[in-house]
Amino acid sequence: MNQAILFLLAALILVPLAVRLNLGSVLGYLLAGVLLGPVGLGLVSDPATILQVSELGVVLMLFVIGLALEPQRLWAMRSAVFGGGALQLGACTVLLMPLGFAMGWTWQATLIGSLAMALSSTAITVPLLQERNLMARPIGQKGFAMLLFEDIAAIPLLALAAVLGSTLGTPAPVSPSAHASGWLGPLMQVGAIAGVVVFGRFVAYPVMRFIAGLPVRELFTGFALLLVLGVAALMQAVGLSMGLGAFIAGVLLASSPYRHALENDILPFKGLLLGLFFIAVGMGMQLDLFLTSPVQVVAGLVIITVLKLVGVWLVLPLVDLHGASRSQLAILLGQVGEFAFVILATAQAARVLPAEDAALLTLIAALSMPITPLLLMAFDRYARPEGSDRPTDAIEDDKPAVLLAGFGRYGQIVARLLLGAGLKPTVIDHDSDTVDSARRFGFQVYFGDATQPDLLAAAGVARAKVVVVAIDDAAQANRLVETLQAQWPHLKIIARARDAVHAMELEEANVHHVQREMFESSLRSGRATLQALGFDAFHARQMADDFRRYSESFVKAARDSRHNEDDLIQRVRESREQFEKQMQKDLERQVRRTGDTDWHQQRP
């Protein structure tokens, strides 16, 4: 409990300070770890245990990343992932290997050390891309593809460390799947991945549908955590990466209607654990090496960072990234990744790397992480020309984005009209039966509470131009309008009003357009009734149009009276009597003019 208080207190002090200084939240977490760790105040004595727990933050992040990638999109990215990713990892490794030979290492130590240091950090790069709204642009897509390849490559690199140890005549480290010898180990791993695929496709969705239909909302959050942690534990049990399993589970659920709800529930845990991960990294920094080997630490940090920047920069034109984005992505990928800690530890256990060399590389890897936000800040201030590279980084979909909250009878008509115009809205509804029914008819609808800011952000509200509020509950609709106007003031809001009083509330909130849900259909029914009683079509339409103008002006004029029920009732009665008298006068004028024009022959 005391350690949890210390973590939260240090994070709440140092992270806002780092963000305020434009250094990024990652550097704030690392500084908090240094302050609490053995090198700082010494308030936490076992950072290794905390690091093991906090690695779940990386696992949850990979699950959330997988949720954003449908299998079709992932397949479309295969050339960028396996082509660009392999080029980047290979180029950085080749540039780093002479450094190992210069240190007098064996070729085995040089190879595994260079491969480990060539990896970049998903946990640092992705949040930085998201902070700058770059994930949807080519720079974000290319960078993520390379990071994804490295996350996949971390698995064979762990096996490579053990194999290299055996070539030196040293025992390989015992893995969780050590009991499965020969072909049985890979078979278990393939079976585990197949099991995750089957579970995601045929089990997870029905279970989520059942839980979503229950009134206990926190059960859905519990299932989301159980799903991610269960898959991660299964992958670890067969000797694979927990992150890979979480990513596969996310991809399989990316096309489900519960995608945004899952992301909304996971995000708070992901953020906390990811912050804890960086705190643990900061605590584990052996800064005493600055005293014993200062030249090696500083020179190694500078040389490795420069070589990685050069390696990435040379590769990016081959994946069609040029200009300012080329330099910016090189900086974003210039640090050493979190998987390097695991690979270096495995290499040390296999006796491929001596303990002192592994400790040196681990410290350099940790120190390279805060270098990235510092270099990026310098790039933003000095290197990137204003407005440069805009054509390359343009968002792919330039059509107006629409977010539709609520998919009942009202929302369905709005969605069909938008689809007919070639616009595909993102639809959110809180009723699981409605979601399932709509998807059977071909609509892309997601389950979740649209009044939750995190869910709105996950659904892409920041990129939307219009939000249609089609929720049938007036209080929820008002709450959604308040949230949208407070956090995303650029949006135009089209809102459904339940009745005249609700319309007044929305008008008072300065909603762009307010439409009462039954108003137009009721007017048409009134017109049909008048015609059935003998009124001609033109005059019936004219009366309906007059009533529409009267009603709209009344709603705007009387909205200040809605808080006083007696005053509102009095104004309604007076306005109704005035309208009826005006209509009677119009009828009398038309009767006197009968025969003077052929207005009664017209049609609406």
Coordinates of C-alpha atoms in Angstrom, one line a residue:
M1 CA 0.0 0.0 0.0
N2 CA 2.8 2.4 0.9
Q3 CA 4.6 1.7 -2.3
A4 CA 1.4 2.4 -4.3
I5 CA 1.0 5.7 -2.6
L6 CA 4.6 6.6 -3.4
F7 CA 4.2 5.7 -7.1
L8 CA 1.1 7.7 -7.4
L9 CA 2.5 10.7 -5.6
A10 CA 5.8 10.7 -7.6
A11 CA 3.9 10.4 -10.9
L12 CA 1.4 13.1 -10.0
I13 CA 4.3 15.5 -9.3
L14 CA 6.8 14.7 -12.0
V15 CA 4.6 13.7 -15.0
P16 CA 2.6 17.0 -15.1
L17 CA 5.9 18.8 -14.7
A18 CA 7.5 17.0 -17.6
V19 CA 4.4 17.5 -19.8
R20 CA 4.4 21.2 -18.9
L21 CA 8.0 21.5 -20.0
N22 CA 7.1 19.7 -23.3
L23 CA 9.3 16.7 -22.3
G24 CA 6.5 14.1 -22.6
S25 CA 4.9 11.9 -20.0
V26 CA 7.4 9.1 -20.5
L27 CA 10.3 11.1 -19.2
G28 CA 8.2 12.1 -16.2
Y29 CA 7.6 8.5 -15.3
L30 CA 11.3 7.6 -15.8
L31 CA 12.3 10.5 -13.5
A32 CA 9.8 9.3 -10.9
G33 CA 11.4 5.8 -11.0
V34 CA 14.9 7.3 -10.6
L35 CA 13.8 9.3 -7.6
L36 CA 12.1 6.4 -5.9
G37 CA 14.8 3.7 -6.8
P38 CA 18.0 2.7 -5.1
V39 CA 20.0 5.4 -6.8
G40 CA 17.6 8.1 -5.7
L41 CA 15.8 8.2 -2.3
G42 CA 15.9 4.4 -2.0
L43 CA 12.2 4.2 -1.1
V44 CA 11.7 1.1 -3.2
S45 CA 14.2 -1.8 -2.9
D46 CA 13.0 -4.4 -5.4
P47 CA 12.3 -2.7 -8.8
A48 CA 12.7 -6.0 -10.7
T49 CA 9.5 -7.4 -9.2
I50 CA 7.6 -4.2 -10.0
L51 CA 9.0 -4.4 -13.5
Q52 CA 7.5 -7.9 -14.0
V53 CA 4.1 -6.7 -12.9
S54 CA 4.2 -3.5 -14.8
E55 CA 5.0 -5.3 -18.1
L56 CA 1.3 -6.0 -18.2
G57 CA 1.0 -2.4 -19.3
V58 CA 2.9 -3.2 -22.5
V59 CA 0.6 -6.3 -22.9
L60 CA -2.5 -4.2 -22.6
M61 CA -1.2 -1.6 -25.0
L62 CA -0.6 -4.3 -27.6
F63 CA -4.1 -5.5 -27.1
V64 CA -5.5 -2.0 -27.7
I65 CA -3.3 -1.6 -30.8
G66 CA -4.7 -4.9 -32.1
L67 CA -8.3 -3.7 -31.5
A68 CA -7.6 -0.9 -34.0
L69 CA -6.5 -3.4 -36.7
E70 CA -9.0 -5.6 -38.4
P71 CA -7.6 -8.7 -40.0
Q72 CA -8.2 -7.3 -43.5
R73 CA -6.2 -4.2 -42.6
L74 CA -3.4 -6.2 -41.0
W75 CA -3.2 -8.3 -44.1
A76 CA -3.0 -5.2 -46.2
M77 CA -0.1 -4.0 -44.1
R78 CA 1.9 -7.2 -44.5
S79 CA 4.5 -5.7 -46.9
A80 CA 5.0 -2.7 -44.6
V81 CA 5.3 -4.9 -41.5
F82 CA 7.6 -7.7 -42.9
G83 CA 9.3 -5.5 -45.5
G84 CA 9.9 -2.2 -43.8
G85 CA 10.3 -3.8 -40.4
A86 CA 12.9 -6.3 -41.5
L87 CA 14.8 -3.6 -43.4
Q88 CA 14.8 -1.3 -40.3
L89 CA 15.9 -4.0 -37.9
G90 CA 18.5 -5.3 -40.3
A91 CA 20.0 -1.9 -41.1
C92 CA 20.4 -0.9 -37.5
T93 CA 21.9 -4.3 -36.5
V94 CA 24.5 -4.1 -39.3
L95 CA 25.5 -0.6 -38.2
L96 CA 25.7 -1.6 -34.5
M97 CA 27.7 -4.8 -34.9
P98 CA 31.2 -3.1 -35.5
L99 CA 30.7 -1.5 -32.1
G100 CA 30.6 -4.9 -30.5
F101 CA 33.7 -6.1 -32.3
A102 CA 35.5 -2.9 -31.2
M103 CA 34.7 -3.8 -27.6
G104 CA 36.3 -7.2 -28.1
W105 CA 33.1 -9.3 -27.8
T106 CA 32.6 -12.7 -29.4
W107 CA 30.6 -12.8 -32.5
Q108 CA 27.7 -14.4 -30.6
A109 CA 27.7 -11.5 -28.0
T110 CA 28.0 -8.9 -30.8
L111 CA 25.1 -10.4 -32.8
I112 CA 22.6 -10.7 -29.9
G113 CA 23.7 -7.4 -28.4
S114 CA 23.3 -5.6 -31.7
L115 CA 19.9 -7.1 -32.4
A116 CA 18.7 -6.2 -28.9
M117 CA 19.8 -2.6 -29.2
A118 CA 18.3 -2.3 -32.7
L119 CA 14.8 -2.8 -31.4
S120 CA 12.7 0.3 -30.8
S121 CA 10.2 1.0 -28.0
T122 CA 6.5 0.5 -28.8
A123 CA 5.6 1.8 -25.4
I124 CA 7.4 5.1 -26.1
T125 CA 6.8 5.6 -29.8
V126 CA 3.1 4.9 -30.0
P127 CA 2.0 7.3 -27.2
L128 CA 4.2 10.0 -28.8
L129 CA 2.5 9.4 -32.2
Q130 CA -0.9 9.5 -30.6
E131 CA -0.1 12.7 -28.7
R132 CA 0.6 14.3 -32.1
N133 CA -2.4 12.8 -33.9
L134 CA 0.0 11.0 -36.3
M135 CA -1.2 7.4 -36.1
A136 CA -3.6 7.8 -39.0
R137 CA -1.0 9.4 -41.3
P138 CA 1.7 7.7 -43.3
I139 CA 4.4 8.5 -40.7
G140 CA 2.3 6.7 -38.0
Q141 CA 1.4 3.8 -40.2
K142 CA 5.0 3.2 -41.3
G143 CA 6.3 3.5 -37.8
F144 CA 3.7 1.2 -36.3
A145 CA 4.4 -1.4 -39.0
M146 CA 8.1 -1.4 -38.1
L147 CA 7.3 -1.6 -34.4
L148 CA 4.9 -4.5 -35.0
F149 CA 7.6 -6.5 -36.8
E150 CA 10.0 -5.9 -33.9
D151 CA 7.4 -7.1 -31.4
I152 CA 7.0 -10.3 -33.4
A153 CA 10.7 -10.6 -33.9
A154 CA 11.4 -10.5 -30.2
I155 CA 10.1 -14.1 -29.9
P156 CA 12.7 -15.7 -32.2
L157 CA 15.4 -13.4 -30.7
L158 CA 14.8 -14.9 -27.3
A159 CA 15.3 -18.4 -28.8
L160 CA 18.4 -17.2 -30.7
A161 CA 19.9 -16.1 -27.4
A162 CA 19.5 -19.6 -26.0
V163 CA 20.9 -21.2 -29.2
L164 CA 24.0 -18.9 -29.2
G165 CA 24.6 -19.9 -25.6
S166 CA 24.7 -23.5 -26.6
T167 CA 27.3 -22.8 -29.3
L168 CA 29.5 -21.5 -26.5
G169 CA 29.0 -24.7 -24.5
T170 CA 26.9 -23.0 -21.8
P171 CA 23.5 -24.3 -20.7
A172 CA 20.5 -22.5 -22.2
P173 CA 18.1 -20.8 -19.8
V174 CA 15.1 -22.9 -18.8
S175 CA 11.9 -21.6 -20.4
P176 CA 8.3 -22.2 -19.4
S177 CA 8.0 -24.7 -22.2
A178 CA 11.3 -26.5 -21.4
H179 CA 9.4 -29.7 -20.5
A180 CA 8.1 -29.9 -24.1
S181 CA 11.1 -31.2 -26.0
G182 CA 11.7 -31.6 -29.7
W183 CA 8.8 -31.0 -31.9
L184 CA 6.3 -30.9 -29.1
G185 CA 7.3 -27.3 -28.0
P186 CA 6.5 -25.7 -31.4
L187 CA 3.4 -27.8 -31.7
M188 CA 2.1 -26.5 -28.4
Q189 CA 2.9 -22.9 -29.5
V190 CA 1.0 -23.4 -32.8
G191 CA -1.9 -25.0 -30.9
A192 CA -2.0 -22.1 -28.4
I193 CA -2.2 -19.5 -31.2
A194 CA -4.9 -21.6 -32.9
G195 CA -6.8 -21.8 -29.6
V196 CA -6.7 -18.1 -29.3
V197 CA -8.0 -17.7 -32.8
V198 CA -10.9 -20.1 -32.2
F199 CA -11.7 -18.6 -28.8
G200 CA -11.8 -15.1 -30.2
R201 CA -13.9 -16.0 -33.2
F202 CA -16.5 -18.4 -31.6
V203 CA -16.5 -18.0 -27.8
A204 CA -15.5 -14.4 -26.9
Y205 CA -18.3 -12.7 -28.9
P206 CA -21.2 -14.7 -27.5
V207 CA -19.9 -14.3 -24.0
M208 CA -19.5 -10.5 -24.5
R209 CA -23.0 -10.3 -25.9
F210 CA -24.4 -12.1 -22.8
I211 CA -22.5 -9.9 -20.4
A212 CA -23.4 -6.7 -22.3
G213 CA -27.1 -7.6 -21.8
L214 CA -26.7 -7.7 -18.0
P215 CA -27.3 -4.6 -16.0
V216 CA -24.0 -4.9 -14.1
R217 CA -21.7 -2.8 -16.2
E218 CA -18.5 -3.6 -14.3
L219 CA -18.7 -7.3 -15.4
F220 CA -17.9 -6.2 -18.9
T221 CA -14.7 -4.6 -17.6
G222 CA -13.9 -7.7 -15.6
F223 CA -14.3 -9.9 -18.7
A224 CA -12.1 -7.6 -20.8
L225 CA -9.3 -7.8 -18.3
L226 CA -9.7 -11.6 -17.9
L227 CA -9.6 -12.0 -21.7
V228 CA -6.3 -10.1 -22.1
L229 CA -4.6 -11.5 -19.1
G230 CA -5.8 -15.1 -19.8
V231 CA -4.5 -15.0 -23.4
A232 CA -1.2 -13.4 -22.2
A233 CA -0.7 -16.2 -19.5
L234 CA -1.4 -18.9 -22.1
M235 CA 1.2 -17.5 -24.5
Q236 CA 3.7 -17.2 -21.6
A237 CA 3.0 -20.8 -20.6
V238 CA 4.0 -22.2 -24.0
G239 CA 7.1 -20.0 -24.2
L240 CA 5.7 -17.2 -26.5
S241 CA 5.5 -13.5 -25.9
M242 CA 2.6 -12.3 -23.8
G243 CA 2.3 -9.2 -25.9
L244 CA 2.0 -11.3 -29.1
G245 CA -0.9 -13.2 -27.7
A246 CA -2.6 -10.0 -26.5
F247 CA -2.1 -8.4 -30.0
I248 CA -3.6 -11.5 -31.7
A249 CA -6.6 -11.4 -29.4
G250 CA -7.1 -7.7 -30.2
V251 CA -6.9 -8.2 -33.9
L252 CA -9.5 -11.0 -33.7
L253 CA -11.9 -8.7 -31.8
A254 CA -11.3 -5.6 -33.9
S255 CA -14.3 -6.3 -36.2
S256 CA -16.7 -7.0 -33.3
P257 CA -19.3 -4.4 -32.2
Y258 CA -17.7 -4.4 -28.7
R259 CA -14.4 -3.1 -29.9
H260 CA -14.8 0.5 -28.6
A261 CA -16.3 -0.7 -25.4
L262 CA -13.4 -3.0 -24.8
E263 CA -10.9 -0.3 -25.6
N264 CA -12.7 2.1 -23.3
D265 CA -12.6 -0.3 -20.4
I266 CA -9.0 -1.3 -20.9
L267 CA -7.5 2.2 -21.4
P268 CA -7.4 3.2 -17.7
F269 CA -5.6 0.0 -16.7
K270 CA -3.3 0.2 -19.7
G271 CA -2.3 3.8 -18.8
L272 CA -1.6 3.1 -15.2
L273 CA 0.4 -0.1 -15.8
L274 CA 2.3 1.5 -18.6
G275 CA 3.3 4.4 -16.4
L276 CA 4.3 1.8 -13.7
F277 CA 6.4 0.1 -16.3
F278 CA 8.4 3.2 -17.0
I279 CA 8.7 3.9 -13.3
A280 CA 10.2 0.4 -12.8
V281 CA 12.6 1.0 -15.7
G282 CA 13.7 4.2 -14.1
M283 CA 14.2 2.5 -10.7
G284 CA 16.3 -0.3 -12.4
M285 CA 18.8 2.1 -13.9
Q286 CA 22.2 1.3 -12.6
L287 CA 23.3 4.9 -12.6
D288 CA 26.4 4.0 -10.5
L289 CA 28.0 3.0 -13.8
F290 CA 28.3 6.7 -14.4
L291 CA 30.9 6.7 -11.7
T292 CA 32.7 3.5 -12.6
S293 CA 32.5 3.7 -16.4
P294 CA 31.4 7.2 -17.4
V295 CA 33.1 7.2 -20.7
Q296 CA 31.6 3.9 -21.8
V297 CA 28.1 4.9 -20.7
V298 CA 28.1 8.4 -22.4
A299 CA 30.0 7.3 -25.5
G300 CA 27.9 4.1 -25.9
L301 CA 24.6 6.1 -25.5
V302 CA 25.7 8.7 -28.1
I303 CA 27.1 6.2 -30.6
I304 CA 24.1 3.8 -30.4
T305 CA 21.6 6.6 -30.6
V306 CA 23.3 8.2 -33.7
L307 CA 23.7 4.8 -35.4
K308 CA 20.1 4.0 -34.9
L309 CA 19.0 7.4 -36.2
V310 CA 21.1 6.9 -39.3
G311 CA 19.9 3.3 -39.9
V312 CA 16.2 4.3 -39.7
W313 CA 16.8 7.4 -41.8
L314 CA 18.5 5.4 -44.5
V315 CA 15.7 2.8 -44.7
L316 CA 12.6 5.2 -44.7
P317 CA 12.9 6.2 -48.4
L318 CA 12.6 2.5 -49.3
V319 CA 9.1 2.5 -47.6
D320 CA 8.1 5.7 -49.4
L321 CA 8.6 8.2 -46.5
H322 CA 10.4 11.4 -47.3
G323 CA 10.9 15.0 -46.2
A324 CA 10.3 16.1 -42.6
S325 CA 8.4 13.0 -41.7
R326 CA 11.5 10.9 -42.6
S327 CA 13.6 12.7 -40.0
Q328 CA 10.8 12.8 -37.4
L329 CA 10.2 9.1 -37.6
A330 CA 13.9 8.4 -37.3
I331 CA 13.9 10.3 -34.0
L332 CA 10.8 8.5 -32.9
L333 CA 12.4 5.1 -33.5
G334 CA 15.8 6.1 -32.2
Q335 CA 15.6 4.7 -28.7
V336 CA 16.1 1.1 -27.6
G337 CA 12.9 -0.9 -26.9
E338 CA 11.5 -2.5 -23.8
F339 CA 12.0 -6.0 -25.2
A340 CA 15.8 -5.4 -25.2
F341 CA 15.7 -5.7 -21.4
V342 CA 14.3 -9.2 -21.7
I343 CA 16.6 -10.3 -24.5
L344 CA 19.7 -9.0 -22.7
A345 CA 18.6 -10.8 -19.5
T346 CA 18.2 -14.0 -21.5
A347 CA 21.6 -13.5 -23.1
Q348 CA 23.2 -13.0 -19.7
A349 CA 21.5 -16.1 -18.3
A350 CA 22.8 -18.1 -21.4
R351 CA 26.2 -16.6 -20.7
V352 CA 26.4 -15.1 -24.2
L353 CA 26.9 -11.7 -22.6
P354 CA 29.0 -11.2 -19.5
A355 CA 27.1 -9.6 -16.6
E356 CA 29.0 -6.3 -16.7
D357 CA 28.4 -5.9 -20.4
A358 CA 24.7 -6.8 -20.1
A359 CA 24.4 -4.2 -17.3
L360 CA 26.1 -1.6 -19.4
L361 CA 23.7 -2.2 -22.4
T362 CA 20.7 -2.3 -20.1
L363 CA 21.6 1.1 -18.7
I364 CA 22.2 2.6 -22.2
A365 CA 18.9 1.2 -23.3
A366 CA 17.1 2.8 -20.4
L367 CA 18.9 6.1 -20.9
S368 CA 18.0 6.1 -24.6
M369 CA 14.3 6.3 -23.7
P370 CA 14.2 9.8 -22.3
I371 CA 16.5 10.9 -25.2
T372 CA 13.6 10.5 -27.6
P373 CA 11.2 13.1 -26.2
L374 CA 14.1 15.5 -25.8
L375 CA 15.2 15.1 -29.4
L376 CA 11.6 15.3 -30.6
M377 CA 11.1 18.6 -28.7
A378 CA 14.2 20.0 -30.4
F379 CA 13.0 18.8 -33.8
D380 CA 9.6 20.4 -33.3
R381 CA 11.2 23.7 -32.3
Y382 CA 14.1 24.0 -34.7
A383 CA 14.3 21.4 -37.5
R384 CA 10.8 21.0 -38.9
P385 CA 9.8 23.9 -41.3
E386 CA 6.3 25.3 -40.6
G387 CA 3.7 23.5 -42.7
S388 CA 6.3 21.2 -44.4
D389 CA 5.3 17.7 -45.6
R390 CA 1.6 18.4 -45.4
P391 CA 0.7 16.5 -48.7
T392 CA 2.5 13.4 -47.6
D393 CA 1.0 13.3 -44.1
A394 CA -2.6 14.1 -45.2
I395 CA -5.2 11.9 -43.6
E396 CA -6.4 9.3 -46.1
D397 CA -10.2 9.8 -45.7
D398 CA -11.1 13.4 -46.5
K399 CA -14.8 12.9 -46.3
P400 CA -16.8 14.5 -43.5
A401 CA -16.7 12.1 -40.5
V402 CA -20.0 11.5 -38.7
L403 CA -20.5 10.0 -35.3
L404 CA -24.0 8.7 -34.6
A405 CA -25.0 8.2 -31.0
G406 CA -28.1 6.0 -30.7
F407 CA -29.4 3.5 -33.3
G408 CA -33.1 3.3 -32.6
R409 CA -35.8 4.1 -35.1
Y410 CA -34.6 7.7 -35.3
G411 CA -30.9 6.9 -35.7
Q412 CA -31.5 4.2 -38.3
I413 CA -33.2 6.6 -40.7
V414 CA -30.3 9.1 -40.3
A415 CA -27.8 6.3 -40.9
R416 CA -29.5 5.1 -44.0
L417 CA -29.7 8.6 -45.5
L418 CA -25.9 9.1 -44.8
L419 CA -25.0 5.8 -46.3
G420 CA -27.1 6.6 -49.4
A421 CA -25.0 9.8 -49.7
G422 CA -21.8 7.7 -49.6
L423 CA -21.0 8.6 -46.0
K424 CA -20.3 5.8 -43.5
P425 CA -21.0 7.0 -39.9
T426 CA -19.5 5.4 -36.8
V427 CA -22.5 4.3 -34.8
I428 CA -22.6 3.7 -31.0
D429 CA -25.5 2.2 -29.1
H430 CA -25.8 0.9 -25.6
D431 CA -28.3 -1.9 -26.3
S432 CA -26.6 -5.2 -27.2
D433 CA -29.7 -6.6 -29.0
T434 CA -29.9 -3.5 -31.1
V435 CA -26.2 -3.8 -32.0
D436 CA -26.6 -7.4 -33.0
S437 CA -29.7 -6.8 -35.0
A438 CA -28.2 -3.8 -36.9
R439 CA -25.1 -5.7 -37.8
R440 CA -27.2 -8.5 -39.3
F441 CA -28.6 -5.9 -41.7
G442 CA -25.1 -4.7 -42.7
F443 CA -24.7 -1.7 -40.4
Q444 CA -21.4 -1.0 -38.7
V445 CA -22.6 -0.5 -35.1
Y446 CA -20.5 -0.7 -31.9
F447 CA -21.6 -1.4 -28.3
G448 CA -21.0 1.2 -25.6
D449 CA -22.3 4.2 -23.7
A450 CA -21.8 7.2 -25.9
T451 CA -21.8 9.6 -23.0
Q452 CA -18.4 8.3 -21.8
P453 CA -15.6 10.6 -23.0
D454 CA -13.1 7.7 -23.3
L455 CA -15.4 5.8 -25.6
L456 CA -16.0 8.9 -27.7
A457 CA -12.3 9.4 -28.1
A458 CA -11.8 5.7 -29.0
A459 CA -14.5 6.0 -31.6
G460 CA -12.6 8.9 -33.3
V461 CA -14.7 11.9 -32.2
A462 CA -11.7 14.1 -32.5
R463 CA -11.6 13.5 -36.2
A464 CA -15.3 13.9 -36.7
K465 CA -17.0 17.0 -38.1
V466 CA -20.6 16.2 -37.0
V467 CA -22.1 14.3 -34.2
V468 CA -25.8 13.2 -34.4
V469 CA -27.3 12.8 -31.0
A470 CA -30.1 10.3 -31.5
I471 CA -30.4 9.0 -27.9
D472 CA -34.0 8.6 -26.8
D473 CA -33.3 9.6 -23.1
A474 CA -33.3 13.4 -22.7
A475 CA -31.0 13.4 -19.7
Q476 CA -28.4 11.3 -21.4
A477 CA -28.6 13.3 -24.6
N478 CA -28.1 16.5 -22.6
R479 CA -25.1 15.0 -20.9
L480 CA -23.6 13.9 -24.2
V481 CA -24.1 17.4 -25.6
E482 CA -22.3 19.0 -22.6
T483 CA -19.4 16.6 -22.9
L484 CA -19.0 17.2 -26.6
Q485 CA -19.1 21.0 -26.3
A486 CA -16.7 21.0 -23.4
Q487 CA -14.0 18.7 -24.9
W488 CA -14.6 18.9 -28.7
P489 CA -16.0 22.4 -29.3
H490 CA -15.2 22.2 -33.0
L491 CA -18.0 19.7 -33.6
K492 CA -21.4 20.5 -35.2
I493 CA -24.1 18.8 -33.1
I494 CA -27.4 17.6 -34.6
A495 CA -29.6 16.6 -31.8
R496 CA -32.9 14.7 -31.4
A497 CA -35.3 16.4 -28.9
R498 CA -37.8 14.2 -27.1
D499 CA -40.4 17.0 -26.8
A500 CA -40.7 20.8 -26.8
V501 CA -39.2 21.3 -23.4
H502 CA -36.2 19.2 -24.3
A503 CA -35.9 21.2 -27.6
M504 CA -35.8 24.3 -25.5
E505 CA -32.9 22.8 -23.4
L506 CA -31.0 22.0 -26.5
E507 CA -31.6 25.4 -28.0
E508 CA -30.3 27.0 -24.8
A509 CA -27.2 24.9 -25.1
N510 CA -26.6 26.4 -28.6
V511 CA -26.9 23.1 -30.5
H512 CA -26.3 23.5 -34.2
H513 CA -29.7 21.9 -35.2
V514 CA -32.5 20.5 -33.0
Q515 CA -35.2 18.3 -34.3
R516 CA -38.1 17.0 -32.3
E517 CA -38.4 13.2 -32.8
M518 CA -42.1 13.0 -33.7
F519 CA -42.6 16.5 -35.0
E520 CA -42.4 16.1 -38.8
S521 CA -44.3 12.8 -38.9
S522 CA -47.1 14.3 -36.7
L523 CA -47.4 17.2 -39.1
R524 CA -47.7 14.9 -42.0
S525 CA -50.4 12.9 -40.2
G526 CA -52.2 16.2 -39.5
R527 CA -52.1 17.2 -43.2
A528 CA -53.5 13.8 -44.2
T529 CA -56.3 14.2 -41.6
L530 CA -57.2 17.6 -43.0
Q531 CA -57.3 16.2 -46.5
A532 CA -59.5 13.3 -45.4
L533 CA -61.9 15.9 -44.0
G534 CA -62.2 17.7 -47.3
F535 CA -59.4 20.3 -47.2
D536 CA -57.4 20.5 -50.5
A537 CA -53.8 19.4 -50.4
F538 CA -52.3 22.8 -51.0
H539 CA -54.1 24.4 -48.1
A540 CA -53.4 21.5 -45.8
R541 CA -49.7 21.8 -46.5
Q542 CA -49.8 25.6 -46.0
M543 CA -51.4 25.2 -42.6
A544 CA -48.7 22.6 -41.6
D545 CA -46.0 24.9 -42.8
D546 CA -47.5 27.8 -40.8
F547 CA -47.7 25.6 -37.7
R548 CA -44.0 24.5 -38.1
R549 CA -42.9 28.2 -38.3
Y550 CA -45.0 29.1 -35.3
S551 CA -43.8 26.1 -33.2
E552 CA -40.1 26.8 -34.0
S553 CA -40.4 30.4 -33.1
F554 CA -42.3 29.6 -29.9
V555 CA -39.6 27.1 -28.8
K556 CA -36.9 29.8 -29.2
A557 CA -38.9 32.5 -27.6
A558 CA -40.2 30.5 -24.6
R559 CA -37.0 28.7 -23.6
D560 CA -36.3 31.1 -20.8
S561 CA -39.7 30.2 -19.3
R562 CA -39.1 26.5 -19.1
H563 CA -37.8 26.7 -15.6
N564 CA -41.1 28.2 -14.4
E565 CA -43.8 25.7 -15.0
D566 CA -46.7 28.1 -14.4
D567 CA -45.3 30.8 -16.6
L568 CA -44.6 28.2 -19.3
I569 CA -48.1 26.8 -19.2
Q570 CA -49.5 30.3 -19.5
R571 CA -47.4 31.1 -22.5
V572 CA -48.3 27.9 -24.2
R573 CA -52.0 28.5 -23.7
E574 CA -51.8 32.1 -25.0
S575 CA -49.7 31.1 -27.9
R576 CA -52.1 28.3 -28.8
E577 CA -55.1 30.6 -28.7
Q578 CA -53.2 33.2 -30.8
F579 CA -52.3 30.5 -33.4
E580 CA -55.9 29.2 -33.6
K581 CA -57.3 32.6 -34.1
Q582 CA -54.8 33.3 -36.9
M583 CA -55.6 30.1 -38.6
Q584 CA -59.3 30.8 -38.4
K585 CA -58.8 34.2 -40.1
D586 CA -56.8 32.6 -42.8
L587 CA -59.5 30.0 -43.4
E588 CA -62.1 32.8 -43.7
R589 CA -59.9 34.7 -46.2
Q590 CA -59.6 31.6 -48.3
V591 CA -63.3 30.9 -48.3
R592 CA -64.0 34.5 -49.5
R593 CA -61.3 34.0 -52.3
T594 CA -62.7 30.6 -53.5
G595 CA -63.0 30.7 -57.2
D596 CA -60.5 33.6 -57.7
T597 CA -57.5 31.3 -58.1
D598 CA -56.8 27.7 -58.9
W599 CA -54.8 27.1 -55.7
H600 CA -57.1 24.2 -54.7
Q601 CA -55.9 22.3 -57.8
Q602 CA -52.2 22.3 -56.7
R603 CA -50.3 19.3 -55.2
P604 CA -47.6 19.2 -52.6

